mmCIF file of C-alpha atoms and ligand atoms in Angstrom:
data_model
loop_
_atom_site.group_PDB
_atom_site.id
_atom_site.type_symbol
_atom_site.label_atom_id
_atom_site.label_comp_id
_atom_site.label_asym_id
_atom_site.label_seq_id
_atom_site.Cartn_x
_atom_site.Cartn_y
_atom_site.Cartn_z
ATOM 1 C CA MET I 1 51.033 129.334 177.806
ATOM 2 C CA THR I 2 48.286 127.221 178.815
ATOM 3 C CA GLN I 3 48.666 122.961 179.164
ATOM 4 C CA GLN I 4 46.145 122.231 176.230
ATOM 5 C CA GLN I 5 48.073 123.906 173.875
ATOM 6 C CA PRO I 6 50.444 121.894 171.800
ATOM 7 C CA ARG I 7 54.079 122.250 171.948
ATOM 8 C CA VAL I 8 56.782 123.187 170.768
ATOM 9 C CA LEU I 9 60.870 122.862 170.878
ATOM 10 C CA SER I 10 63.745 124.009 168.475
ATOM 11 C CA GLY I 11 67.057 125.010 168.844
ATOM 12 C CA VAL I 12 70.397 126.199 167.156
ATOM 13 C CA GLN I 13 73.843 125.679 168.086
ATOM 14 C CA PRO I 14 76.267 129.091 168.996
ATOM 15 C CA THR I 15 78.527 128.266 167.059
ATOM 16 C CA GLY I 16 79.542 132.215 164.594
ATOM 17 C CA ALA I 17 76.770 134.169 163.604
ATOM 18 C CA LEU I 18 73.679 132.782 162.740
ATOM 19 C CA HIS I 19 72.980 133.614 158.729
ATOM 20 C CA LEU I 20 69.601 133.645 156.608
ATOM 21 C CA GLY I 21 69.475 129.850 156.432
ATOM 22 C CA ASN I 22 68.754 130.061 160.170
ATOM 23 C CA TRP I 23 66.449 132.651 159.903
ATOM 24 C CA LEU I 24 64.360 131.954 157.374
ATOM 25 C CA GLY I 25 65.023 128.111 157.410
ATOM 26 C CA ALA I 26 64.041 127.690 161.231
ATOM 27 C CA ILE I 27 63.471 131.276 163.487
ATOM 28 C CA ARG I 28 61.471 132.765 160.801
ATOM 29 C CA ASN I 29 58.828 129.861 161.949
ATOM 30 C CA TRP I 30 59.045 129.954 165.899
ATOM 31 C CA VAL I 31 57.838 133.399 165.685
ATOM 32 C CA ASP I 32 54.530 132.658 164.590
ATOM 33 C CA LEU I 33 54.443 129.604 166.461
ATOM 34 C CA GLN I 34 54.193 131.212 169.885
ATOM 35 C CA ASP I 35 50.668 132.111 168.903
ATOM 36 C CA SER I 36 49.457 128.436 168.791
ATOM 37 C CA HIS I 37 51.986 126.588 170.748
ATOM 38 C CA ASP I 38 53.640 126.658 173.897
ATOM 39 C CA THR I 39 57.202 127.210 172.967
ATOM 40 C CA PHE I 40 60.626 126.369 173.966
ATOM 41 C CA PHE I 41 63.424 127.802 172.650
ATOM 42 C CA CYS I 42 67.413 126.623 173.619
ATOM 43 C CA VAL I 43 70.721 127.647 172.531
ATOM 44 C CA VAL I 44 72.302 124.332 171.867
ATOM 45 C CA ASP I 45 75.172 125.179 172.893
ATOM 46 C CA LEU I 46 76.011 121.261 174.260
ATOM 47 C CA HIS I 47 76.378 120.785 170.420
ATOM 48 C CA ALA I 48 79.110 123.359 169.437
ATOM 49 C CA ILE I 49 81.541 121.410 171.240
ATOM 50 C CA THR I 50 80.332 118.309 169.421
ATOM 51 C CA VAL I 51 83.317 120.339 166.980
ATOM 52 C CA PRO I 52 86.414 121.741 168.276
ATOM 53 C CA HIS I 53 85.590 125.071 169.902
ATOM 54 C CA ASP I 54 87.230 128.101 170.815
ATOM 55 C CA PRO I 55 86.151 128.312 175.064
ATOM 56 C CA ASP I 56 86.449 132.120 175.133
ATOM 57 C CA ARG I 57 84.125 132.301 172.777
ATOM 58 C CA LEU I 58 81.756 129.837 173.755
ATOM 59 C CA ALA I 59 79.439 132.294 176.198
ATOM 60 C CA GLU I 60 79.139 134.739 174.322
ATOM 61 C CA ASP I 61 78.145 133.372 171.229
ATOM 62 C CA THR I 62 75.483 131.929 173.742
ATOM 63 C CA LEU I 63 74.457 134.998 174.708
ATOM 64 C CA SER I 64 74.550 136.947 171.453
ATOM 65 C CA THR I 65 72.271 133.382 169.907
ATOM 66 C CA ALA I 66 69.803 133.777 172.657
ATOM 67 C CA ALA I 67 69.785 137.919 172.477
ATOM 68 C CA LEU I 68 69.371 137.069 168.054
ATOM 69 C CA TYR I 69 66.207 135.053 169.396
ATOM 70 C CA LEU I 70 64.925 137.557 171.119
ATOM 71 C CA ALA I 71 65.753 140.242 168.102
ATOM 72 C CA CYS I 72 64.035 138.035 165.725
ATOM 73 C CA GLY I 73 60.507 138.394 167.703
ATOM 74 C CA ILE I 74 60.619 135.543 170.047
ATOM 75 C CA ASP I 75 58.770 137.187 173.372
ATOM 76 C CA PRO I 76 59.974 136.244 176.438
ATOM 77 C CA ALA I 77 56.591 136.497 177.923
ATOM 78 C CA ARG I 78 55.448 134.122 175.471
ATOM 79 C CA SER I 79 57.872 131.992 175.335
ATOM 80 C CA THR I 80 60.491 129.406 177.158
ATOM 81 C CA VAL I 81 63.983 130.896 175.497
ATOM 82 C CA PHE I 82 67.076 128.968 177.785
ATOM 83 C CA VAL I 83 70.146 128.023 176.998
ATOM 84 C CA GLN I 84 70.766 124.276 177.072
ATOM 85 C CA SER I 85 73.451 123.064 179.076
ATOM 86 C CA GLN I 86 72.374 124.872 182.034
ATOM 87 C CA VAL I 87 69.445 122.254 182.428
ATOM 88 C CA PRO I 88 71.373 118.954 183.200
ATOM 89 C CA ALA I 89 68.345 117.066 182.119
ATOM 90 C CA HIS I 90 69.810 117.155 178.538
ATOM 91 C CA SER I 91 73.098 115.725 179.445
ATOM 92 C CA GLU I 92 71.323 112.687 181.540
ATOM 93 C CA LEU I 93 68.302 111.707 179.296
ATOM 94 C CA CYS I 94 71.021 111.329 176.452
ATOM 95 C CA TRP I 95 73.124 109.104 178.498
ATOM 96 C CA LEU I 96 69.919 107.332 179.061
ATOM 97 C CA LEU I 97 69.317 107.458 175.689
ATOM 98 C CA ASN I 98 72.783 105.900 174.228
ATOM 99 C CA CYS I 99 72.096 103.151 175.753
ATOM 100 C CA VAL I 100 69.241 102.299 173.823
ATOM 101 C CA THR I 101 70.626 103.756 170.884
ATOM 102 C CA PRO I 102 71.915 101.114 168.657
ATOM 103 C CA LEU I 103 75.351 102.668 167.247
ATOM 104 C CA ASN I 104 74.444 102.113 163.141
ATOM 105 C CA TRP I 105 71.612 104.358 163.157
ATOM 106 C CA LEU I 106 74.195 106.678 164.045
ATOM 107 C CA GLU I 107 76.574 105.528 161.653
ATOM 108 C CA ARG I 108 74.683 105.857 158.566
ATOM 109 C CA MET I 109 72.995 109.991 159.877
ATOM 110 C CA ILE I 110 74.320 111.542 156.661
ATOM 111 C CA GLN I 111 75.304 114.923 158.583
ATOM 112 C CA PHE I 112 77.554 112.942 160.649
ATOM 113 C CA LYS I 113 79.763 111.346 157.844
ATOM 114 C CA GLU I 114 79.639 114.916 156.027
ATOM 115 C CA LYS I 115 81.044 116.576 158.964
ATOM 116 C CA ALA I 116 83.435 113.388 159.920
ATOM 117 C CA LEU I 117 84.589 113.693 156.123
ATOM 118 C CA LYS I 118 85.155 117.135 157.120
ATOM 119 C CA GLN I 119 87.043 116.258 159.674
ATOM 120 C CA GLY I 120 89.325 113.585 159.399
ATOM 121 C CA ASP I 121 90.986 111.469 162.269
ATOM 122 C CA ALA I 122 89.745 114.870 164.857
ATOM 123 C CA VAL I 123 86.295 113.440 164.953
ATOM 124 C CA SER I 124 84.999 113.178 168.144
ATOM 125 C CA THR I 125 82.516 110.638 169.894
ATOM 126 C CA GLY I 126 80.083 113.512 170.795
ATOM 127 C CA LEU I 127 79.987 114.492 167.046
ATOM 128 C CA LEU I 128 78.578 111.202 166.492
ATOM 129 C CA ASP I 129 76.212 111.012 169.543
ATOM 130 C CA TYR I 130 75.129 114.514 168.398
ATOM 131 C CA PRO I 131 71.616 113.108 167.043
ATOM 132 C CA VAL I 132 71.108 111.384 170.771
ATOM 133 C CA LEU I 133 71.394 114.588 172.346
ATOM 134 C CA MET I 134 69.013 115.839 170.100
ATOM 135 C CA ALA I 135 66.328 113.556 170.473
ATOM 136 C CA ALA I 136 66.965 114.293 174.671
ATOM 137 C CA ASP I 137 66.187 117.791 174.388
ATOM 138 C CA ILE I 138 62.611 117.329 172.450
ATOM 139 C CA LEU I 139 61.575 114.431 174.291
ATOM 140 C CA LEU I 140 61.990 116.278 177.436
ATOM 141 C CA TYR I 141 59.840 118.434 176.736
ATOM 142 C CA ASP I 142 56.953 116.094 175.018
ATOM 143 C CA ALA I 143 57.250 118.317 172.394
ATOM 144 C CA ASP I 144 54.421 117.554 169.429
ATOM 145 C CA ARG I 145 56.461 120.051 166.969
ATOM 146 C CA VAL I 146 60.241 120.223 166.409
ATOM 147 C CA PRO I 147 60.338 123.541 163.561
ATOM 148 C CA VAL I 148 63.288 123.275 161.709
ATOM 149 C CA GLY I 149 65.477 123.544 158.486
ATOM 150 C CA ASP I 150 65.298 119.920 156.088
ATOM 151 C CA ASP I 151 69.039 119.574 156.626
ATOM 152 C CA GLN I 152 67.180 117.685 160.359
ATOM 153 C CA LYS I 153 64.845 115.664 159.248
ATOM 154 C CA GLN I 154 66.485 112.558 159.626
ATOM 155 C CA HIS I 155 67.616 113.417 163.413
ATOM 156 C CA LEU I 156 64.094 114.126 163.850
ATOM 157 C CA GLU I 157 63.076 110.722 162.579
ATOM 158 C CA LEU I 158 65.866 109.144 164.351
ATOM 159 C CA ALA I 159 64.325 110.914 167.540
ATOM 160 C CA ARG I 160 60.756 109.378 166.834
ATOM 161 C CA ASP I 161 62.401 106.037 166.376
ATOM 162 C CA ILE I 162 64.396 106.120 169.733
ATOM 163 C CA ALA I 163 61.147 107.298 171.664
ATOM 164 C CA GLN I 164 58.495 105.236 169.964
ATOM 165 C CA GLN I 165 60.877 101.663 169.364
ATOM 166 C CA ARG I 166 63.446 102.484 171.692
ATOM 167 C CA ILE I 167 61.950 103.365 175.008
ATOM 168 C CA ASN I 168 57.819 102.933 174.645
ATOM 169 C CA ALA I 169 57.755 99.555 173.126
ATOM 170 C CA ARG I 170 59.883 98.191 175.699
ATOM 171 C CA PHE I 171 59.460 100.558 179.061
ATOM 172 C CA ALA I 172 56.152 101.930 179.000
ATOM 173 C CA PRO I 173 54.437 99.710 181.453
ATOM 174 C CA ASN I 174 51.465 100.329 179.473
ATOM 175 C CA PRO I 175 51.341 100.460 176.207
ATOM 176 C CA ASP I 176 48.691 103.210 176.099
ATOM 177 C CA GLN I 177 50.590 105.258 178.028
ATOM 178 C CA PRO I 178 53.360 105.909 176.437
ATOM 179 C CA LEU I 179 56.801 107.051 178.285
ATOM 180 C CA LEU I 180 57.797 109.725 175.671
ATOM 181 C CA LYS I 181 55.702 111.661 172.977
ATOM 182 C CA VAL I 182 56.472 111.050 168.998
ATOM 183 C CA PRO I 183 57.504 114.151 167.612
ATOM 184 C CA GLU I 184 56.313 115.253 164.548
ATOM 185 C CA PRO I 185 58.881 118.042 162.181
ATOM 186 C CA LEU I 186 57.365 121.143 160.975
ATOM 187 C CA ILE I 187 59.668 121.820 157.727
ATOM 188 C CA LEU I 188 58.235 124.534 155.676
ATOM 189 C CA LYS I 189 58.202 124.593 152.176
ATOM 190 C CA GLU I 190 59.918 128.090 151.519
ATOM 191 C CA GLY I 191 63.540 129.049 153.179
ATOM 192 C CA ALA I 192 63.799 125.309 154.464
ATOM 193 C CA ARG I 193 66.804 124.663 152.448
ATOM 194 C CA VAL I 194 69.005 128.554 151.894
ATOM 195 C CA MET I 195 71.730 127.579 149.290
ATOM 196 C CA SER I 196 74.765 129.409 149.494
ATOM 197 C CA LEU I 197 75.974 132.715 147.312
ATOM 198 C CA THR I 198 78.914 130.994 146.592
ATOM 199 C CA ASP I 199 77.397 127.702 144.969
ATOM 200 C CA GLY I 200 74.166 127.227 144.884
ATOM 201 C CA ARG I 201 73.971 123.494 145.392
ATOM 202 C CA ALA I 202 75.498 123.954 148.400
ATOM 203 C CA LYS I 203 73.683 124.919 151.952
ATOM 204 C CA MET I 204 74.062 128.710 153.292
ATOM 205 C CA SER I 205 76.562 126.949 156.205
ATOM 206 C CA LYS I 206 78.221 128.326 159.733
ATOM 207 C CA SER I 207 81.135 126.080 158.614
ATOM 208 C CA ASP I 208 81.693 127.334 155.023
ATOM 209 C CA PRO I 209 85.016 128.895 155.655
ATOM 210 C CA ASN I 210 84.150 131.227 153.024
ATOM 211 C CA GLU I 211 82.748 134.435 154.511
ATOM 212 C CA GLY I 212 81.286 135.343 151.043
ATOM 213 C CA SER I 213 79.165 132.200 150.878
ATOM 214 C CA ARG I 214 76.611 133.164 153.851
ATOM 215 C CA ILE I 215 74.863 136.486 154.488
ATOM 216 C CA SER I 216 74.970 137.269 158.568
ATOM 217 C CA LEU I 217 72.141 138.704 160.321
ATOM 218 C CA LEU I 218 74.273 140.932 161.972
ATOM 219 C CA ASP I 219 76.628 141.340 158.391
ATOM 220 C CA PRO I 220 76.359 145.976 158.181
ATOM 221 C CA PRO I 221 74.465 147.345 154.840
ATOM 222 C CA GLU I 222 77.983 147.705 152.914
ATOM 223 C CA LEU I 223 78.708 144.111 153.510
ATOM 224 C CA ILE I 224 75.395 142.722 152.874
ATOM 225 C CA THR I 225 74.781 144.660 149.380
ATOM 226 C CA ARG I 226 79.217 143.793 148.215
ATOM 227 C CA LYS I 227 78.502 139.883 149.512
ATOM 228 C CA ILE I 228 75.385 140.425 146.918
ATOM 229 C CA LYS I 229 77.237 141.899 144.102
ATOM 230 C CA ARG I 230 79.945 139.239 144.663
ATOM 231 C CA ALA I 231 77.686 135.918 144.597
ATOM 232 C CA LYS I 232 77.749 133.464 142.045
ATOM 233 C CA THR I 233 75.449 133.958 138.540
ATOM 234 C CA ASP I 234 75.200 132.232 135.293
ATOM 235 C CA PRO I 235 75.616 133.771 132.016
ATOM 236 C CA VAL I 236 71.562 133.641 131.229
ATOM 237 C CA LEU I 237 69.395 137.068 131.450
ATOM 238 C CA GLY I 238 66.196 136.528 133.507
ATOM 239 C CA LEU I 239 65.956 135.202 136.632
ATOM 240 C CA GLU I 240 63.513 132.076 137.110
ATOM 241 C CA PHE I 241 62.695 129.456 139.391
ATOM 242 C CA GLY I 242 62.842 125.798 139.536
ATOM 243 C CA ASN I 243 64.963 125.075 136.580
ATOM 244 C CA PRO I 244 68.168 122.392 137.416
ATOM 245 C CA GLU I 245 70.606 123.804 135.697
ATOM 246 C CA ARG I 246 70.264 127.120 137.325
ATOM 247 C CA PRO I 247 70.641 126.829 141.316
ATOM 248 C CA GLU I 248 72.246 130.114 141.412
ATOM 249 C CA ALA I 249 69.028 131.971 139.840
ATOM 250 C CA ASP I 250 66.773 129.855 142.014
ATOM 251 C CA ASN I 251 67.914 130.427 144.491
ATOM 252 C CA LEU I 252 67.959 134.260 144.691
ATOM 253 C CA LEU I 253 64.772 134.754 143.286
ATOM 254 C CA SER I 254 63.724 132.804 146.589
ATOM 255 C CA LEU I 255 65.681 134.758 148.570
ATOM 256 C CA TYR I 256 64.122 138.116 146.741
ATOM 257 C CA ALA I 257 60.303 136.643 147.288
ATOM 258 C CA LEU I 258 61.139 135.657 150.849
ATOM 259 C CA LEU I 259 63.165 138.790 152.137
ATOM 260 C CA SER I 260 61.064 141.360 150.144
ATOM 261 C CA GLY I 261 57.811 139.154 151.818
ATOM 262 C CA ARG I 262 56.426 139.128 148.162
ATOM 263 C CA SER I 263 54.828 136.644 146.509
ATOM 264 C CA ARG I 264 56.668 133.918 144.045
ATOM 265 C CA GLU I 265 54.339 134.458 141.247
ATOM 266 C CA ALA I 266 55.027 138.185 141.770
ATOM 267 C CA VAL I 267 58.338 138.217 141.874
ATOM 268 C CA ALA I 268 58.959 135.766 138.747
ATOM 269 C CA VAL I 269 56.619 137.687 137.067
ATOM 270 C CA GLU I 270 58.936 140.770 137.880
ATOM 271 C CA CYS I 271 62.089 139.483 137.245
ATOM 272 C CA ALA I 272 61.020 136.945 134.061
ATOM 273 C CA ALA I 273 63.529 139.640 132.260
ATOM 274 C CA MET I 274 66.090 141.158 134.406
ATOM 275 C CA GLY I 275 69.719 141.375 133.939
ATOM 276 C CA TRP I 276 71.738 140.131 137.251
ATOM 277 C CA GLY I 277 72.841 143.424 137.024
ATOM 278 C CA GLN I 278 69.351 145.063 137.936
ATOM 279 C CA PHE I 279 68.444 142.650 140.317
ATOM 280 C CA LYS I 280 70.663 142.035 142.384
ATOM 281 C CA PRO I 281 70.712 145.546 143.693
ATOM 282 C CA LEU I 282 67.309 144.950 143.983
ATOM 283 C CA LEU I 283 67.689 142.027 146.564
ATOM 284 C CA ALA I 284 70.421 143.776 148.629
ATOM 285 C CA GLU I 285 68.503 146.338 149.204
ATOM 286 C CA ALA I 286 65.437 143.649 149.994
ATOM 287 C CA ALA I 287 68.078 141.826 152.623
ATOM 288 C CA VAL I 288 69.202 144.964 154.292
ATOM 289 C CA GLU I 289 65.649 146.184 155.154
ATOM 290 C CA ALA I 290 64.237 142.972 156.032
ATOM 291 C CA LEU I 291 67.559 143.087 158.226
ATOM 292 C CA ARG I 292 67.525 146.257 159.437
ATOM 293 C CA PRO I 293 64.752 146.053 162.274
ATOM 294 C CA LEU I 294 65.856 142.760 163.281
ATOM 295 C CA GLN I 295 69.782 144.582 164.039
ATOM 296 C CA ALA I 296 68.690 147.770 165.847
ATOM 297 C CA SER I 297 66.557 145.190 168.005
ATOM 298 C CA TYR I 298 69.392 142.768 168.740
ATOM 299 C CA ALA I 299 72.045 146.318 169.706
ATOM 300 C CA GLU I 300 69.105 146.778 171.708
ATOM 301 C CA TRP I 301 68.911 143.906 173.883
ATOM 302 C CA ARG I 302 72.759 144.290 173.839
ATOM 303 C CA ARG I 303 72.870 147.016 175.349
ATOM 304 C CA ASP I 304 70.940 145.701 178.265
ATOM 305 C CA PRO I 305 73.077 142.687 179.595
ATOM 306 C CA ALA I 306 70.910 142.227 182.879
ATOM 307 C CA THR I 307 67.652 142.056 181.554
ATOM 308 C CA LEU I 308 68.948 139.005 178.556
ATOM 309 C CA GLU I 309 70.166 137.655 182.017
ATOM 310 C CA ALA I 310 67.154 137.732 183.306
ATOM 311 C CA VAL I 311 65.287 135.942 180.459
ATOM 312 C CA LEU I 312 67.890 133.515 180.327
ATOM 313 C CA GLU I 313 66.978 133.061 183.799
ATOM 314 C CA GLN I 314 63.679 132.879 183.877
ATOM 315 C CA GLY I 315 63.600 130.685 181.238
ATOM 316 C CA ARG I 316 65.819 128.204 182.619
ATOM 317 C CA GLN I 317 63.784 127.490 185.730
ATOM 318 C CA ARG I 318 60.687 126.905 183.527
ATOM 319 C CA ALA I 319 62.523 124.225 181.181
ATOM 320 C CA GLN I 320 64.126 122.536 184.709
ATOM 321 C CA ASP I 321 60.433 121.897 185.832
ATOM 322 C CA VAL I 322 59.121 120.461 182.505
ATOM 323 C CA ALA I 323 61.715 118.610 181.778
ATOM 324 C CA GLY I 324 62.554 117.333 185.213
ATOM 325 C CA VAL I 325 59.231 115.438 185.322
ATOM 326 C CA THR I 326 60.252 113.717 182.322
ATOM 327 C CA LEU I 327 63.553 112.867 183.117
ATOM 328 C CA ALA I 328 62.095 111.284 186.398
ATOM 329 C CA ARG I 329 59.375 109.489 184.449
ATOM 330 C CA VAL I 330 62.127 107.267 182.366
ATOM 331 C CA ARG I 331 64.638 107.057 185.400
ATOM 332 C CA GLN I 332 61.356 105.240 187.025
ATOM 333 C CA ALA I 333 60.554 103.109 183.967
ATOM 334 C CA LEU I 334 64.277 101.839 182.999
ATOM 335 C CA GLY I 335 64.377 100.660 187.041
ATOM 336 C CA PHE I 336 67.065 103.367 188.502
ATOM 337 C CA LEU I 337 66.629 103.351 192.433
ATOM 338 C CA ALA I 338 65.338 107.087 193.602
ATOM 339 C CA PRO I 339 67.269 109.174 195.344
ATOM 340 C CA GLY I 340 66.911 109.911 198.936
ATOM 341 C CA ARG I 341 63.685 107.523 199.851
ATOM 342 C CA PRO I 342 62.963 106.964 202.890
ATOM 343 C CA ASP I 343 63.665 103.839 204.647
ATOM 344 C CA GLN I 344 60.705 101.419 203.600
ATOM 345 C CA GLY I 345 61.818 98.702 207.125
HETATM 346 P P1 AMP G 1 72.569 125.190 162.856
HETATM 347 O O1 AMP G 1 72.918 126.200 161.573
HETATM 348 O O2 AMP G 1 73.157 124.144 162.291
HETATM 349 O O3 AMP G 1 72.332 125.460 164.158
HETATM 350 O O4 AMP G 1 71.005 125.120 162.197
HETATM 351 C C1 AMP G 1 70.065 125.613 162.859
HETATM 352 C C2 AMP G 1 68.728 125.715 162.465
HETATM 353 O O5 AMP G 1 68.321 126.405 161.078
HETATM 354 C C3 AMP G 1 68.444 124.102 161.650
HETATM 355 O O6 AMP G 1 66.888 124.221 162.119
HETATM 356 C C4 AMP G 1 68.792 124.141 160.829
HETATM 357 O O7 AMP G 1 67.680 123.234 160.078
HETATM 358 C C5 AMP G 1 68.153 125.894 160.037
HETATM 359 N N1 AMP G 1 69.231 125.886 158.931
HETATM 360 C C6 AMP G 1 71.052 125.459 159.257
HETATM 361 N N2 AMP G 1 71.142 126.218 157.494
HETATM 362 C C7 AMP G 1 70.116 125.983 156.845
HETATM 363 C C8 AMP G 1 69.948 126.539 155.031
HETATM 364 N N3 AMP G 1 71.052 127.002 155.150
HETATM 365 N N4 AMP G 1 68.938 127.261 154.693
HETATM 366 C C9 AMP G 1 67.037 126.523 155.576
HETATM 367 N N5 AMP G 1 67.603 125.900 157.079
HETATM 368 C C10 AMP G 1 68.388 126.279 157.787
HETATM 369 N N1 LIG G 2 70.635 119.960 165.205
HETATM 370 C C1 LIG G 2 70.267 121.233 165.138
HETATM 371 C C2 LIG G 2 70.573 121.902 164.308
HETATM 372 O O1 LIG G 2 71.683 121.903 163.841
HETATM 373 C C3 LIG G 2 70.506 121.861 166.253
HETATM 374 C C4 LIG G 2 69.247 120.973 167.448
HETATM 375 C C5 LIG G 2 69.732 120.988 168.852
HETATM 376 C C6 LIG G 2 67.616 121.478 167.353
HETATM 377 N N2 LIG G 2 68.826 119.929 169.292
HETATM 378 C C7 LIG G 2 67.804 120.925 168.966
HETATM 379 C C8 LIG G 2 67.089 121.538 167.105
HETATM 380 C C9 LIG G 2 66.249 120.326 168.994
HETATM 381 C C10 LIG G 2 65.644 121.771 167.072
HETATM 382 C C11 LIG G 2 65.427 120.773 168.293
HETATM 383 O O2 LIG G 2 70.090 122.679 163.623
#
């Protein structure tokens, strides 16, 4: 964890169980980055309350999401794992950024429009402001790279625009010394967009009311097998990639390659003439086997809550130290009165 390594920050919301999309699109990539980057991973619980939430579940979902990070291979000796709401600098920088972010930048965010459409009248100001909080998460840590799934691309563009155009261009006293580092998205080609099991044209999502549309990382083997058995198919024989008429074939074959750890070329050949009835049990087995070690590790972390809490406390302190420095820099550049300064006379 030396300072010279480029820095990475990412996070997932603790809303409901994490699914294959979260793992293959995001968390799986975080694991490898630990070797070459100074990595920060937060559980973004403040984002989780931008839609109506259950207060009786928030703390438990936050802990289980953190335990899943660790079970997926995030190593607390190399990475800073923390809870967003426990580092108040996130909310504070969000406010400062709010005041320089044009409203119409937020109104054109695709995810906001989609979520708002689903919610009708109940849309909160927090939902509109969600990408500014996300920008604060990233910018506080001077992150060089942000590994996310494809759906977060637009939010990252916004974070870059806020840093560059609204903070650095206006408030950096010296143009050669930007106040905020402008982050780069890191989106892998494979797994960046895992689709629903019940509709190959829709993203696999925590908010789909149909449980059968996604495989959660903690689903037991029987349930995984049953969900895959019921997954949408088409009447064509043989699996293939890239046929726009056959999004389900493409999605399930992609999942098979990723979960079995084999190349796309190899599985394309293996499954080219295979019927769905033969393919689905293979996919189910690959999914069960890929998740088995992760589920075992998760159970171990949950059996030892004191260690999990210690990891989060250590993460909180380290995150706080880094975030505090950035926040102080921005506060100063924006001209706020510094607290507790002795009277200069
Ligand atoms: P969320 O569940 O919205 O908190 O997303 C957490 C992370 O998982 C983000 O980096 C998303 O881009 C990624 N992600 C969510 N759903 C999918 C999906 N269906 N395919 C690939 N990545 C996804
Ligand atoms: N908005 C992201 C999502 O839903 C989660 C998130 C919040 C995030 N803050 C972040 C991701 C900072 C990367 C970096 O997927």
